[in-house]
Amino acid sequence: MFMAVESTLPTPFRTPASDKDAKALQFIEEMTKNVDSVQERVLREILSRNAETEYLKRFILNGATDRETFKSRIPVVTYEDIQPEIQRIANGDKSPIFSAHPISEFLTSSGTSAGERKLMPTIHEELDRRQLLYSLLMPVMNLYVPGLDKGKGLYFLFVKAETKTPGGLLARPVLTSYYNSDHFKTRPYDPFNVYTSPNEAILCVDSFQSMYAQMLCGLIMRNEVLRVGAVFASGLLRAIHFLQNNWKQLAHDIATGTLNPKITDAPVRECMRKILKPNPELAQFVTMECYEENWECIIKRIWPRTKYLDVIVTGAMAQYIPTLEYYSGGLPMACTMYASSECYFGLNLNPMCKPSEVTYTIMPNMAYFEFLPHGSSTSCLVDLADVEVGKEYELILTTYAGLCRYRVGDILRVTGFHNAAPQFRFIRRKNVLLSIESDKTDEAELQNAIENASLLLKEFNTSVVEYTSYADTKQIPGHYVIYWELLVKDSANAPTDDVLNRCCLQMEESLNSVYRQSRVADNSIGPLEIRVVENGTFEELMDYAISRGASINQYKVPRCVSFTPIMELLNSRVVSKHFSPDLPHWTPERRR
Ligand code: AMP
């Protein structure tokens, strides 16, 4: 019998699956019962260890570690406010600017600043904190889904290209950093956490080869798979799309026991050599399931023991829920955690709930958290223990790595409490207009892209009089659709199809590096599309909004649309469609 745990988790199965799980659940209970004292301790630890840093000295903290002094002296900042210091670290300044501990690397966020990924300084021990949060996920899941030790997880996990800053520090995404760490690579065997994907496949930077090997392993071990996942919903859909495009070659490899010659990465070839054996029966099964191109329920058909999908479908990912339901035949979707490059925040204590009901419980040991009531001034921040149910807040962070009162940009709503710990619904990220996967395009970026593209129309005496946009995720990969109403002054010299295609590419060239990387390296966003609409369409759009109660005085053209009647109106007025004919420029190196 396992150690008893006094858990208040609202679960149908209260018995921890192992002693290890019992300890993890006990830890969650302790943290959530003592939110305020843990937060006080975390702030004290951060401020005392970083007391001699340039940043804290600048605000004359004088070694104080209490909340009051901290709040009265340290300003709330955005990335742009601290960018000069970040640049100094990137250029090789090793003095303690933000953190007494050496900066081990930069984590490149999918959030951008001036078109480039934000660089988040981190310290080595943050890996332990991330690992700790990961270690809580399965113990919670095991409460809801028994028997996960009787099989494997098919997870599509990827690393991305790494670069070095001018000062020689590595700059890479947080998951690339984690998968390359010993925490992940040499993790001890845990029957509840066995993956079908070998480390070699996950760590292969070529996204085609990595995906191919991971899919092949998933197919070979299809009868062992109990859960299927990726970090975000878009990643899992990409995997399904990959299967649609590559099942013939995959089936061939399975039938013959030979590996596709396009897989050239030596460690991947070596590990696949051990896994791949001729299996004509399985090859025939894969062919039978795929050749009719009927993809409904494909996940359940190929991996029949799957109990749930492990993917984030909250926030920008909610747009993928219907497609995932179609492919999975309505399998539950578990959103297990809420995290970022700056900090891993917390976990979902009821992971089998419906996507619309997902709430995340922030773990108070991860960092010091403050909350800015949405729309209030930065003098009104409240502590984690003091947020109120029903209210929306912007998340503000103070980390062990030295970010102080940093605005993450996420808006969260408090839905309730687990013990003394508030539970948050992810509402949205501030200022994001368009998103297909990790790309985040804001209004200013879209406007700038439109302006750059319209320069190509000048010689045709044509201008863009109105525009709006739409993230089309019906097909995989999804793509940006931009609706343009044009003023063509000389119809004898109207812009040609070729010119409008080039406008699409010009827009892509103007978008941020995360967008361009997704287009070029990851293939996870399709070519940008411009749909030219009839003259007068945007006026009709305004009439429609006014008929639904909008004020004429205050009406503004929505720069992004998704409401079905509006989409129908726009689509019924389309006179021509144009696509980007090429890939935009992208290299791992930063432009600045
Ligand atoms: P990055 O800095 O690129 O790791 O992106 C982190 C951001 O992704 C967060 O600040 C959120 O906006 C978003 N994010 C992370 N986890 C979730 C989640 N579980 N649900 C919704 N959005 C999330």
Coordinates of C-alpha atoms and ligand atoms in Angstrom, one line a residue:
M1 CA 0.0 0.0 0.0
F2 CA 1.4 3.4 -0.9
M3 CA 1.9 6.3 1.5
A4 CA -1.4 7.9 2.4
V5 CA -1.8 11.5 1.1
E6 CA -4.2 13.9 2.4
S7 CA -5.3 15.4 -0.9
T8 CA -7.9 17.9 -1.5
L9 CA -7.6 17.3 -5.3
P10 CA -11.2 16.9 -6.6
T11 CA -10.6 13.6 -8.3
P12 CA -12.4 10.4 -8.8
F13 CA -9.3 8.4 -8.0
R14 CA -7.6 9.6 -4.9
T15 CA -4.9 7.0 -4.5
P16 CA -1.5 8.0 -5.7
A17 CA 0.0 5.5 -8.2
S18 CA 3.3 5.2 -6.3
D19 CA 5.2 6.6 -3.3
K20 CA 6.9 9.0 -5.7
D21 CA 3.5 10.3 -6.8
A22 CA 2.3 10.6 -3.2
K23 CA 5.3 12.8 -2.4
A24 CA 4.6 15.0 -5.5
L25 CA 1.0 15.4 -4.5
Q26 CA 2.0 16.2 -0.9
F27 CA 4.3 18.9 -2.3
I28 CA 1.5 20.4 -4.3
E29 CA -0.7 20.4 -1.2
E30 CA 2.0 22.1 0.8
M31 CA 2.6 24.8 -1.8
T32 CA -1.0 25.5 -2.4
K33 CA -1.9 25.7 1.3
N34 CA 1.0 28.1 2.1
V35 CA 0.9 30.3 -1.0
D36 CA 1.6 33.6 0.8
S37 CA 4.4 32.4 3.1
V38 CA 6.1 30.6 0.1
Q39 CA 5.9 33.8 -1.9
E40 CA 7.4 35.8 0.9
R41 CA 10.2 33.3 1.2
V42 CA 10.8 33.3 -2.6
L43 CA 11.0 37.1 -2.7
R44 CA 13.4 37.1 0.3
E45 CA 15.6 34.5 -1.4
I46 CA 15.7 36.3 -4.7
L47 CA 16.4 39.7 -3.2
S48 CA 19.0 38.6 -0.7
R49 CA 21.0 36.6 -3.3
N50 CA 20.8 39.4 -5.9
A51 CA 21.3 42.3 -3.4
E52 CA 24.7 43.2 -5.0
T53 CA 23.5 43.2 -8.5
E54 CA 23.6 46.4 -10.6
Y55 CA 19.9 46.4 -11.1
L56 CA 18.8 46.2 -7.5
K57 CA 21.5 48.6 -6.4
R58 CA 20.3 51.1 -9.0
F59 CA 17.0 51.3 -7.1
I60 CA 18.7 51.6 -3.7
L61 CA 17.1 48.5 -2.2
N62 CA 20.0 48.6 0.3
G63 CA 19.6 44.9 1.0
A64 CA 15.9 45.1 1.9
T65 CA 14.1 41.8 1.2
D66 CA 10.5 42.7 2.3
R67 CA 7.6 43.1 -0.1
E68 CA 6.8 46.7 0.9
T69 CA 10.3 48.1 0.2
F70 CA 10.5 46.1 -3.0
K71 CA 7.2 47.3 -4.3
S72 CA 7.9 50.9 -3.4
R73 CA 11.4 51.1 -5.1
I74 CA 11.4 48.7 -8.0
P75 CA 9.5 49.7 -11.1
V76 CA 7.3 47.5 -13.2
V77 CA 9.0 47.0 -16.5
T78 CA 8.6 45.6 -20.0
Y79 CA 11.2 43.8 -22.1
E80 CA 12.0 47.1 -23.9
D81 CA 12.9 48.8 -20.6
I82 CA 15.6 46.3 -19.8
Q83 CA 16.8 45.6 -23.3
P84 CA 19.9 47.7 -23.0
E85 CA 21.1 45.5 -20.0
I86 CA 20.1 42.4 -21.9
Q87 CA 22.1 43.5 -24.8
R88 CA 25.1 44.1 -22.6
I89 CA 24.9 40.5 -21.3
A90 CA 24.5 39.3 -24.9
N91 CA 27.6 41.3 -25.8
G92 CA 29.7 39.5 -23.2
D93 CA 29.4 41.6 -20.0
K94 CA 29.7 39.1 -17.2
S95 CA 29.3 41.5 -14.3
P96 CA 26.3 40.8 -12.1
I97 CA 23.7 42.9 -13.8
F98 CA 20.4 41.1 -13.0
S99 CA 21.6 38.0 -11.2
A100 CA 24.4 37.1 -8.7
H101 CA 24.5 33.7 -10.4
P102 CA 26.2 33.6 -13.8
I103 CA 23.8 33.8 -16.8
S104 CA 24.1 30.3 -18.3
E105 CA 22.3 31.0 -21.6
F106 CA 19.6 33.0 -23.2
L107 CA 16.2 31.5 -23.8
T108 CA 14.6 32.8 -27.0
S109 CA 11.0 33.6 -26.5
S110 CA 8.3 33.4 -29.2
G111 CA 7.4 36.9 -28.1
T112 CA 9.3 39.4 -30.2
S113 CA 10.7 42.9 -29.8
A114 CA 11.4 44.9 -32.9
G115 CA 10.9 41.8 -35.1
E116 CA 13.3 39.6 -33.2
R117 CA 12.7 37.0 -30.5
K118 CA 13.1 38.4 -27.0
L119 CA 16.2 37.1 -25.2
M120 CA 15.5 35.9 -21.7
P121 CA 18.6 35.5 -19.5
T122 CA 18.5 32.3 -17.4
I123 CA 20.7 30.6 -14.8
H124 CA 21.6 27.0 -14.5
E125 CA 19.5 26.2 -11.5
E126 CA 16.3 27.2 -13.3
L127 CA 16.6 23.8 -15.0
D128 CA 15.9 22.3 -11.6
R129 CA 12.8 24.4 -11.2
R130 CA 11.5 23.4 -14.6
Q131 CA 12.2 19.8 -13.9
L132 CA 10.4 20.1 -10.6
L133 CA 7.2 21.3 -12.3
Y134 CA 7.5 18.6 -14.9
S135 CA 7.8 16.0 -12.1
L136 CA 4.4 17.1 -10.8
L137 CA 2.5 16.5 -14.0
M138 CA 2.3 12.7 -14.2
P139 CA 1.4 12.2 -10.4
V140 CA -1.7 14.5 -11.0
M141 CA -2.5 12.7 -14.3
N142 CA -2.2 9.3 -12.7
L143 CA -5.0 10.3 -10.3
Y144 CA -7.4 10.6 -13.2
V145 CA -6.1 8.1 -15.7
P146 CA -5.1 4.8 -14.2
G147 CA -2.7 2.4 -15.9
L148 CA -0.5 4.8 -17.7
D149 CA 2.5 2.6 -16.7
K150 CA 1.1 -0.1 -19.0
G151 CA 2.3 1.5 -22.2
K152 CA 4.0 4.5 -23.7
G153 CA 3.5 8.1 -24.7
L154 CA 3.8 9.1 -28.4
Y155 CA 5.0 12.7 -28.0
F156 CA 6.2 14.8 -31.0
L157 CA 9.0 16.8 -29.4
F158 CA 11.4 19.0 -31.3
V159 CA 14.5 21.1 -30.8
K160 CA 15.3 24.2 -32.9
A161 CA 18.5 25.7 -34.2
E162 CA 20.8 27.3 -31.6
T163 CA 22.8 30.5 -32.1
K164 CA 25.4 32.3 -30.0
T165 CA 25.2 35.9 -29.0
P166 CA 28.2 38.2 -29.8
G167 CA 29.5 37.5 -26.3
G168 CA 29.4 33.7 -26.8
L169 CA 26.3 32.8 -24.8
L170 CA 23.9 30.2 -26.3
A171 CA 20.5 31.5 -27.4
R172 CA 17.8 28.8 -28.0
P173 CA 14.2 28.1 -27.1
V174 CA 13.5 26.9 -23.6
L175 CA 12.4 23.4 -24.7
T176 CA 15.6 23.1 -26.9
S177 CA 17.5 23.9 -23.8
Y178 CA 15.6 21.4 -21.7
Y179 CA 15.7 18.5 -24.1
N180 CA 19.5 19.0 -24.5
S181 CA 20.0 19.0 -20.7
D182 CA 21.0 16.0 -18.7
H183 CA 17.7 16.4 -16.8
F184 CA 16.0 15.2 -19.9
K185 CA 18.6 13.1 -21.7
T186 CA 19.7 11.0 -18.7
R187 CA 16.3 11.0 -16.9
P188 CA 15.9 7.9 -14.8
Y189 CA 13.5 5.2 -16.1
D190 CA 9.9 5.9 -14.9
P191 CA 7.3 3.4 -16.1
F192 CA 4.7 6.2 -16.1
N193 CA 6.8 8.3 -18.4
V194 CA 8.1 6.2 -21.3
Y195 CA 8.2 7.8 -24.7
T196 CA 8.1 6.0 -28.1
S197 CA 10.5 8.7 -29.5
P198 CA 14.2 8.0 -28.8
N199 CA 16.3 10.9 -27.6
E200 CA 18.2 10.8 -30.8
A201 CA 15.1 11.6 -32.8
I202 CA 14.0 14.4 -30.5
L203 CA 17.4 16.0 -30.5
C204 CA 17.8 15.9 -34.3
V205 CA 17.6 19.6 -35.4
D206 CA 16.4 18.7 -38.9
S207 CA 12.6 18.9 -38.4
F208 CA 11.8 16.5 -41.3
Q209 CA 14.2 13.8 -40.1
S210 CA 13.1 14.3 -36.5
M211 CA 9.4 14.1 -37.3
Y212 CA 10.0 11.1 -39.6
A213 CA 11.8 9.1 -37.0
Q214 CA 9.3 10.0 -34.3
M215 CA 6.3 9.0 -36.5
L216 CA 8.0 5.8 -37.6
C217 CA 8.6 4.8 -33.9
G218 CA 5.0 5.8 -33.1
L219 CA 3.7 3.5 -35.9
I220 CA 6.0 0.6 -34.9
M221 CA 4.9 0.8 -31.3
R222 CA 1.3 1.6 -32.1
N223 CA -0.1 -1.0 -29.8
E224 CA 1.8 0.3 -26.8
V225 CA 0.7 3.9 -27.2
L226 CA -1.6 5.2 -24.4
R227 CA -1.4 8.9 -24.9
V228 CA -0.5 11.0 -27.9
G229 CA 0.8 14.6 -27.6
A230 CA 2.9 17.5 -28.5
V231 CA 3.5 20.7 -26.6
F232 CA 0.9 22.8 -28.5
A233 CA -2.1 21.6 -30.5
S234 CA -0.5 23.0 -33.7
G235 CA 2.4 20.6 -33.2
L236 CA 0.2 17.6 -33.1
L237 CA -1.7 18.7 -36.1
R238 CA 1.5 19.1 -37.9
A239 CA 2.4 15.5 -37.1
I240 CA -1.0 14.3 -38.5
H241 CA -0.3 16.3 -41.6
F242 CA 3.1 14.7 -41.8
L243 CA 1.5 11.3 -41.7
Q244 CA -0.9 12.3 -44.5
N245 CA 2.1 13.3 -46.7
N246 CA 4.5 10.6 -45.8
W247 CA 2.5 7.4 -45.0
K248 CA 3.6 5.6 -48.2
Q249 CA 7.3 6.0 -47.5
L250 CA 6.7 5.2 -43.8
A251 CA 4.8 2.0 -44.8
H252 CA 7.6 1.1 -47.2
D253 CA 10.2 1.4 -44.4
I254 CA 8.1 -0.7 -42.1
A255 CA 7.5 -3.4 -44.8
T256 CA 11.1 -3.7 -45.7
G257 CA 12.8 -2.8 -42.4
T258 CA 14.9 -0.2 -44.2
L259 CA 15.2 3.5 -43.4
N260 CA 14.2 6.2 -45.9
P261 CA 17.5 7.5 -47.4
K262 CA 16.4 11.0 -46.7
I263 CA 17.2 10.3 -43.0
T264 CA 20.9 11.0 -43.0
D265 CA 21.5 12.0 -39.4
A266 CA 23.9 9.4 -38.1
P267 CA 22.6 9.0 -34.5
V268 CA 19.0 8.8 -35.8
R269 CA 20.0 6.1 -38.4
E270 CA 21.8 4.2 -35.7
C271 CA 19.0 4.1 -33.2
M272 CA 16.4 3.4 -35.9
R273 CA 18.5 0.5 -37.1
K274 CA 17.8 -1.2 -33.7
I275 CA 14.0 -0.4 -33.7
L276 CA 13.1 -1.0 -37.4
K277 CA 12.5 -4.6 -38.4
P278 CA 10.6 -5.8 -41.5
N279 CA 6.9 -6.0 -40.5
P280 CA 4.7 -6.4 -43.6
E281 CA 1.6 -6.9 -41.5
L282 CA 2.0 -3.5 -39.9
A283 CA 2.9 -1.9 -43.2
Q284 CA -0.3 -3.3 -44.7
F285 CA -2.3 -2.0 -41.7
V286 CA -0.8 1.5 -42.1
T287 CA -1.6 1.5 -45.9
M288 CA -5.1 0.3 -45.3
E289 CA -5.8 3.1 -42.8
C290 CA -4.2 5.8 -44.9
Y291 CA -4.8 5.0 -48.6
E292 CA -8.4 6.0 -48.7
E293 CA -7.5 9.5 -47.4
N294 CA -10.2 9.3 -44.8
W295 CA -8.6 11.0 -41.8
E296 CA -11.5 11.1 -39.5
C297 CA -10.6 9.4 -36.2
I298 CA -7.2 8.6 -37.5
I299 CA -5.6 8.9 -34.1
K300 CA -7.9 6.3 -32.5
R301 CA -7.6 4.0 -35.5
I302 CA -3.9 3.9 -35.6
W303 CA -3.3 4.2 -31.9
P304 CA -6.4 2.4 -30.5
R305 CA -5.3 2.3 -26.9
T306 CA -5.0 6.1 -26.7
K307 CA -6.7 7.4 -23.5
Y308 CA -6.2 11.1 -24.1
L309 CA -4.3 13.8 -26.2
D310 CA -1.7 15.7 -24.2
V311 CA -1.6 19.1 -25.9
I312 CA -2.2 22.7 -24.9
V313 CA -5.5 23.9 -26.5
T314 CA -5.9 27.0 -24.4
G315 CA -5.2 30.6 -25.5
A316 CA -4.3 30.9 -29.2
M317 CA -4.5 27.1 -29.5
A318 CA -8.2 27.0 -28.9
Q319 CA -8.7 27.5 -32.7
Y320 CA -7.5 23.9 -33.2
I321 CA -10.0 22.1 -30.9
P322 CA -12.5 21.2 -33.7
T323 CA -9.8 19.8 -36.0
L324 CA -8.3 17.8 -33.2
E325 CA -11.7 16.4 -32.3
Y326 CA -12.1 15.3 -35.9
Y327 CA -8.8 13.5 -36.1
S328 CA -9.1 12.0 -32.7
G329 CA -12.7 11.0 -32.6
G330 CA -13.4 13.1 -29.6
L331 CA -10.6 12.0 -27.3
P332 CA -10.1 14.1 -24.2
M333 CA -7.5 16.8 -24.6
A334 CA -5.4 17.4 -21.5
C335 CA -3.8 20.8 -21.0
T336 CA -1.3 20.0 -18.3
M337 CA 0.8 23.1 -17.8
Y338 CA 1.3 26.8 -18.3
A339 CA 4.9 28.0 -18.8
S340 CA 7.1 30.4 -20.7
S341 CA 10.7 31.2 -21.4
E342 CA 10.8 33.6 -18.5
C343 CA 9.5 31.0 -16.0
Y344 CA 7.4 27.9 -15.7
F345 CA 4.3 29.0 -13.9
G346 CA 2.1 26.1 -12.9
L347 CA -0.1 23.2 -13.7
N348 CA -3.7 22.1 -14.3
L349 CA -4.8 20.1 -11.3
N350 CA -7.8 18.7 -13.2
P351 CA -6.2 17.8 -16.5
M352 CA -9.1 15.8 -17.9
C353 CA -11.5 18.7 -17.8
K354 CA -13.0 20.2 -20.9
P355 CA -10.7 22.6 -22.7
S356 CA -13.1 25.5 -22.0
E357 CA -12.8 24.8 -18.3
V358 CA -9.0 24.5 -18.0
T359 CA -7.5 26.4 -15.1
Y360 CA -3.9 26.6 -14.1
T361 CA -2.7 26.7 -10.5
I362 CA 0.5 28.8 -10.3
M363 CA 3.1 27.2 -8.1
P364 CA 4.3 29.8 -5.6
N365 CA 7.8 28.3 -5.4
M366 CA 8.6 29.0 -9.1
A367 CA 9.1 32.8 -8.8
Y368 CA 7.5 35.8 -7.1
F369 CA 4.2 36.7 -8.8
E370 CA 2.3 39.9 -8.8
F371 CA -0.9 40.8 -10.6
L372 CA -1.9 44.0 -12.3
P373 CA -5.7 44.3 -12.3
H374 CA -6.5 44.6 -16.0
G375 CA -6.7 48.2 -17.1
S376 CA -5.3 49.6 -13.8
S377 CA -2.1 51.6 -13.2
T378 CA 1.0 49.8 -12.2
S379 CA 0.7 51.1 -8.7
C380 CA -2.2 48.7 -8.0
L381 CA -0.4 45.4 -8.1
V382 CA -1.7 42.6 -5.8
D383 CA 0.0 39.5 -4.5
L384 CA -0.8 35.9 -5.6
A385 CA -2.7 35.2 -2.4
D386 CA -4.8 38.3 -2.8
V387 CA -6.3 38.0 -6.3
E388 CA -10.1 38.0 -6.5
V389 CA -12.3 35.4 -8.2
G390 CA -13.8 36.7 -11.4
K391 CA -11.2 39.4 -12.0
E392 CA -8.7 39.7 -14.8
Y393 CA -5.1 40.4 -14.3
E394 CA -1.9 40.8 -16.1
L395 CA 0.9 38.6 -14.8
I396 CA 4.0 40.3 -13.4
L397 CA 7.1 38.3 -12.6
T398 CA 10.2 38.4 -10.4
T399 CA 12.5 35.5 -11.1
Y400 CA 15.6 33.9 -9.6
A401 CA 17.4 34.7 -12.8
G402 CA 16.9 38.4 -12.1
L403 CA 13.8 39.6 -14.0
C404 CA 12.2 42.1 -11.6
R405 CA 8.6 43.0 -11.8
Y406 CA 8.5 42.0 -15.4
R407 CA 5.4 42.2 -17.5
V408 CA 4.9 38.8 -19.2
G409 CA 2.0 40.1 -21.3
D410 CA -0.5 37.3 -20.4
I411 CA -4.0 38.2 -19.2
L412 CA -5.5 35.7 -16.7
R413 CA -8.8 35.4 -15.0
V414 CA -9.2 34.0 -11.5
T415 CA -11.8 31.2 -11.5
G416 CA -11.4 29.8 -8.0
F417 CA -8.9 28.4 -5.5
H418 CA -7.3 25.1 -4.7
N419 CA -6.5 25.4 -1.0
A420 CA -5.1 29.0 -0.8
A421 CA -3.8 29.0 -4.4
P422 CA -5.7 30.8 -7.0
Q423 CA -6.6 29.1 -10.2
F424 CA -6.4 31.0 -13.5
R425 CA -8.0 30.7 -16.8
F426 CA -5.7 31.8 -19.6
I427 CA -7.6 34.6 -21.3
R428 CA -5.2 35.9 -24.0
R429 CA -1.8 37.4 -24.7
K430 CA -1.8 41.2 -24.9
N431 CA -1.6 42.7 -28.3
V432 CA -1.7 39.5 -30.4
L433 CA -3.7 39.8 -33.5
L434 CA -2.7 36.8 -35.5
S435 CA -1.2 33.5 -34.5
I436 CA -0.9 30.1 -36.2
E437 CA 1.5 28.3 -33.9
S438 CA 4.1 30.1 -31.8
D439 CA 4.1 33.2 -34.0
K440 CA 2.5 36.2 -32.5
T441 CA 1.8 39.1 -34.8
D442 CA 0.5 42.4 -33.3
E443 CA -1.4 45.2 -34.9
A444 CA 1.6 47.4 -35.4
E445 CA 3.5 44.6 -37.2
L446 CA 0.6 43.9 -39.5
Q447 CA 0.2 47.6 -40.3
N448 CA 3.9 47.9 -41.0
A449 CA 3.8 44.8 -43.3
I450 CA 0.8 46.3 -45.2
E451 CA 2.6 49.6 -45.6
N452 CA 5.7 47.9 -47.0
A453 CA 3.7 45.7 -49.4
S454 CA 1.7 48.7 -50.6
L455 CA 4.9 50.3 -51.8
L456 CA 4.8 47.8 -54.7
L457 CA 1.4 49.2 -55.7
K458 CA 2.6 52.8 -56.1
E459 CA 3.7 52.5 -59.7
F460 CA 0.2 51.2 -60.5
N461 CA -1.3 54.2 -58.9
T462 CA -3.1 51.9 -56.5
S463 CA -3.4 52.0 -52.7
V464 CA -4.8 49.8 -50.0
V465 CA -7.8 51.7 -48.6
E466 CA -8.9 49.1 -46.0
Y467 CA -7.6 45.8 -44.7
T468 CA -8.3 43.2 -42.1
S469 CA -6.9 39.7 -41.4
Y470 CA -7.7 36.2 -40.5
A471 CA -5.7 33.2 -39.2
D472 CA -6.9 30.4 -41.5
T473 CA -6.3 27.1 -39.7
K474 CA -8.7 24.9 -41.5
Q475 CA -5.9 23.4 -43.5
I476 CA -2.5 22.3 -42.2
P477 CA -0.3 24.2 -42.1
G478 CA -2.5 27.2 -41.4
H479 CA -1.8 30.6 -43.0
Y480 CA -2.5 34.3 -42.7
V481 CA -5.2 35.7 -44.9
I482 CA -5.3 39.4 -45.5
Y483 CA -8.3 41.1 -47.0
W484 CA -7.6 44.1 -49.1
E485 CA -9.9 46.7 -50.5
L486 CA -7.9 48.6 -53.2
L487 CA -8.3 51.9 -54.8
V488 CA -7.2 51.5 -58.4
K489 CA -7.0 54.9 -59.9
D490 CA -6.1 53.8 -63.5
S491 CA -7.9 50.5 -64.3
A492 CA -6.0 50.2 -67.5
N493 CA -2.8 49.9 -65.4
A494 CA -4.1 47.9 -62.4
P495 CA -1.6 45.7 -60.5
T496 CA -1.2 42.3 -62.0
D497 CA -1.5 39.0 -60.4
D498 CA 2.2 38.7 -60.2
V499 CA 2.5 42.1 -58.4
L500 CA -0.1 41.1 -55.9
N501 CA 1.7 37.8 -55.3
R502 CA 4.8 39.8 -54.6
C503 CA 2.9 41.9 -52.2
C504 CA 2.2 38.7 -50.2
L505 CA 5.9 37.9 -50.1
Q506 CA 6.7 41.5 -49.2
M507 CA 4.3 41.3 -46.2
E508 CA 6.0 38.1 -45.1
E509 CA 9.4 39.7 -45.3
S510 CA 8.2 42.4 -43.0
L511 CA 6.8 40.1 -40.3
N512 CA 8.8 39.1 -37.3
S513 CA 11.4 36.4 -37.1
V514 CA 9.2 33.8 -35.4
Y515 CA 6.8 34.0 -38.3
R516 CA 9.6 33.7 -40.8
Q517 CA 11.2 30.8 -39.0
S518 CA 7.9 29.0 -38.9
R519 CA 7.6 29.5 -42.7
V520 CA 11.1 28.7 -43.6
A521 CA 12.6 26.2 -41.2
D522 CA 9.6 24.6 -39.6
N523 CA 7.1 24.7 -42.5
S524 CA 4.4 25.1 -39.9
I525 CA 2.8 28.2 -41.6
G526 CA 1.7 28.2 -45.2
P527 CA 2.2 31.0 -47.8
L528 CA 0.5 34.3 -46.9
E529 CA -2.7 35.0 -48.9
I530 CA -4.1 38.3 -50.0
R531 CA -7.8 38.3 -50.9
V532 CA -8.8 41.4 -52.8
V533 CA -12.4 42.4 -52.1
E534 CA -14.9 44.5 -54.1
N535 CA -15.0 48.2 -53.5
G536 CA -17.4 49.1 -50.7
T537 CA -17.0 45.8 -48.8
F538 CA -15.6 47.5 -45.7
E539 CA -18.4 49.9 -45.7
E540 CA -20.8 47.0 -45.7
L541 CA -18.8 45.6 -42.8
M542 CA -19.3 48.8 -40.9
D543 CA -23.1 48.8 -41.7
Y544 CA -23.2 45.3 -40.4
A545 CA -21.4 46.3 -37.1
I546 CA -23.7 49.3 -36.7
S547 CA -26.8 47.1 -37.3
R548 CA -25.5 45.0 -34.3
G549 CA -25.3 48.0 -32.1
A550 CA -21.8 49.6 -32.8
S551 CA -21.6 53.3 -32.5
I552 CA -20.9 55.1 -35.8
N553 CA -18.6 57.6 -34.1
Q554 CA -16.5 55.0 -32.5
Y555 CA -16.5 52.3 -35.1
K556 CA -13.1 51.0 -36.0
V557 CA -12.3 48.5 -38.7
P558 CA -11.4 45.2 -36.9
R559 CA -7.9 44.4 -37.9
C560 CA -8.5 40.7 -37.4
V561 CA -11.8 38.9 -37.9
S562 CA -13.1 35.4 -37.0
F563 CA -16.8 35.9 -36.5
T564 CA -18.6 33.7 -39.1
P565 CA -21.1 36.2 -40.5
I566 CA -18.3 38.7 -41.1
M567 CA -16.1 36.0 -42.7
E568 CA -19.0 35.1 -44.9
L569 CA -19.6 38.7 -45.9
L570 CA -15.9 39.2 -46.7
N571 CA -15.5 35.9 -48.6
S572 CA -18.6 36.6 -50.7
R573 CA -17.0 39.8 -52.0
V574 CA -13.6 38.4 -52.9
V575 CA -12.6 39.3 -56.5
S576 CA -9.1 37.6 -56.6
K577 CA -6.8 35.6 -54.4
H578 CA -3.0 35.8 -54.3
F579 CA -0.4 33.7 -52.5
S580 CA 3.2 34.4 -51.6
P581 CA 5.3 32.8 -54.4
D582 CA 8.4 32.2 -52.3
L583 CA 9.8 31.8 -48.8
P584 CA 10.7 35.0 -46.9
H585 CA 14.3 35.5 -45.7
W586 CA 15.2 33.8 -42.5
T587 CA 18.4 32.6 -40.8
P588 CA 19.0 31.6 -37.2
E589 CA 21.1 34.7 -36.8
R590 CA 19.4 37.8 -35.4
R591 CA 19.1 40.8 -37.7
R592 CA 20.3 43.0 -35.0
Ligands
AMP1 P1 7.5 31.4 -24.9 O1 8.1 32.6 -24.2 O2 7.8 31.4 -26.3 O3 7.8 30.2 -24.2 O4 5.9 31.6 -24.8 C1 5.2 31.6 -23.6 C2 3.8 32.1 -23.8 O5 3.1 31.0 -24.4 C3 3.1 32.4 -22.5 O6 3.5 33.6 -22.0 C4 1.7 32.3 -23.0 O7 1.3 33.4 -23.6 C5 1.7 31.1 -23.9 N1 1.4 29.9 -23.2 C6 2.2 29.0 -22.6 N2 1.5 28.0 -22.0 C7 0.2 28.2 -22.3 C8 -1.0 27.6 -22.0 N3 -1.0 26.4 -21.2 N4 -2.1 28.1 -22.4 C9 -2.2 29.2 -23.2 N5 -1.1 29.9 -23.5 C10 0.1 29.4 -23.1

